[in-house]
């Protein structure tokens, strides 16, 4: 079944709008995370080193989880 050019154009426009929304959400999440991190450091509740260590640890764990899900028999 062929889709009409106008339908395909609408789908492309819809995808572009969704991508723009995701970019806006991503920006807002990063902004909130940055503000929260700075506040925790300023208040002495954590250090930059602790944040970096935790980030690195979570990155390794997430990489392992993703790898395991992509290669379940490995």
CSV table of C-alpha atoms in Angstrom, one decimal:
chain,number,residue,atom,x,y,z
A,1,UNK,CA,0.0,0.0,0.0
A,2,UNK,CA,1.5,3.3,-1.1
A,3,UNK,CA,1.2,6.4,1.2
A,4,UNK,CA,0.4,9.7,-0.4
A,5,UNK,CA,3.1,12.4,-0.5
A,6,UNK,CA,1.0,14.6,1.7
A,7,UNK,CA,0.7,11.9,4.4
A,8,UNK,CA,4.5,11.3,4.2
A,9,UNK,CA,5.1,15.0,4.5
A,10,UNK,CA,2.8,15.2,7.6
A,11,UNK,CA,4.6,12.3,9.2
A,12,UNK,CA,8.0,14.1,8.6
A,13,UNK,CA,6.6,17.3,10.1
A,14,UNK,CA,5.2,15.3,13.1
A,15,UNK,CA,8.6,13.7,13.7
A,16,UNK,CA,10.4,17.0,13.4
A,17,UNK,CA,8.0,18.5,16.0
A,18,UNK,CA,8.5,15.5,18.3
A,19,UNK,CA,12.3,15.9,18.0
A,20,UNK,CA,12.1,19.6,18.9
A,21,UNK,CA,10.0,18.7,22.0
A,22,UNK,CA,12.6,16.1,23.0
A,23,UNK,CA,15.4,18.6,22.6
A,24,UNK,CA,13.6,21.1,24.8
A,25,UNK,CA,12.9,18.4,27.4
A,26,UNK,CA,16.6,17.4,27.3
A,27,UNK,CA,17.8,21.0,27.8
A,28,UNK,CA,15.4,21.5,30.7
A,29,UNK,CA,16.5,18.2,32.4
A,30,UNK,CA,20.2,19.1,32.0
A,31,UNK,CA,19.6,22.6,33.3
A,32,UNK,CA,17.8,21.2,36.4
A,33,UNK,CA,20.5,18.6,37.0
A,34,UNK,CA,23.2,21.2,36.7
A,35,UNK,CA,21.4,23.5,39.2
A,36,UNK,CA,20.8,20.6,41.6
A,37,UNK,CA,24.4,19.4,41.4
A,38,UNK,CA,25.8,23.0,42.0
A,39,UNK,CA,23.4,23.4,45.0
A,40,UNK,CA,24.5,20.1,46.6
A,41,UNK,CA,28.2,21.0,46.2
A,42,UNK,CA,27.7,24.6,47.4
A,43,UNK,CA,25.9,23.3,50.5
A,44,UNK,CA,28.7,20.9,51.2
A,45,UNK,CA,26.5,17.8,50.8
A,46,UNK,CA,28.8,16.4,48.2
A,47,UNK,CA,32.0,17.2,46.4
A,48,UNK,CA,32.8,17.5,42.7
A,49,UNK,CA,35.0,14.5,43.1
A,50,UNK,CA,32.1,12.4,44.6
A,51,UNK,CA,29.8,13.5,41.8
A,52,UNK,CA,32.5,12.6,39.1
A,53,UNK,CA,33.1,9.2,40.8
A,54,UNK,CA,29.4,8.4,41.0
A,55,UNK,CA,28.8,9.5,37.4
A,56,UNK,CA,31.7,7.3,36.2
A,57,UNK,CA,30.4,4.3,38.3
A,58,UNK,CA,26.8,4.7,36.9
A,59,UNK,CA,28.2,5.0,33.4
A,60,UNK,CA,30.0,1.7,33.7
A,61,UNK,CA,27.0,0.0,35.2
A,62,UNK,CA,24.7,1.3,32.5
A,63,UNK,CA,27.2,0.3,29.7
A,64,UNK,CA,27.2,-3.2,31.2
A,65,UNK,CA,23.4,-3.3,31.4
A,66,UNK,CA,23.1,-2.2,27.8
A,67,UNK,CA,25.7,-4.6,26.6
A,68,UNK,CA,24.0,-7.5,28.4
A,69,UNK,CA,20.7,-6.6,26.9
A,70,UNK,CA,22.2,-6.4,23.4
A,71,UNK,CA,24.1,-9.7,23.8
A,72,UNK,CA,22.1,-11.8,26.2
A,73,UNK,CA,24.0,-15.0,25.4
A,74,UNK,CA,27.5,-13.6,25.9
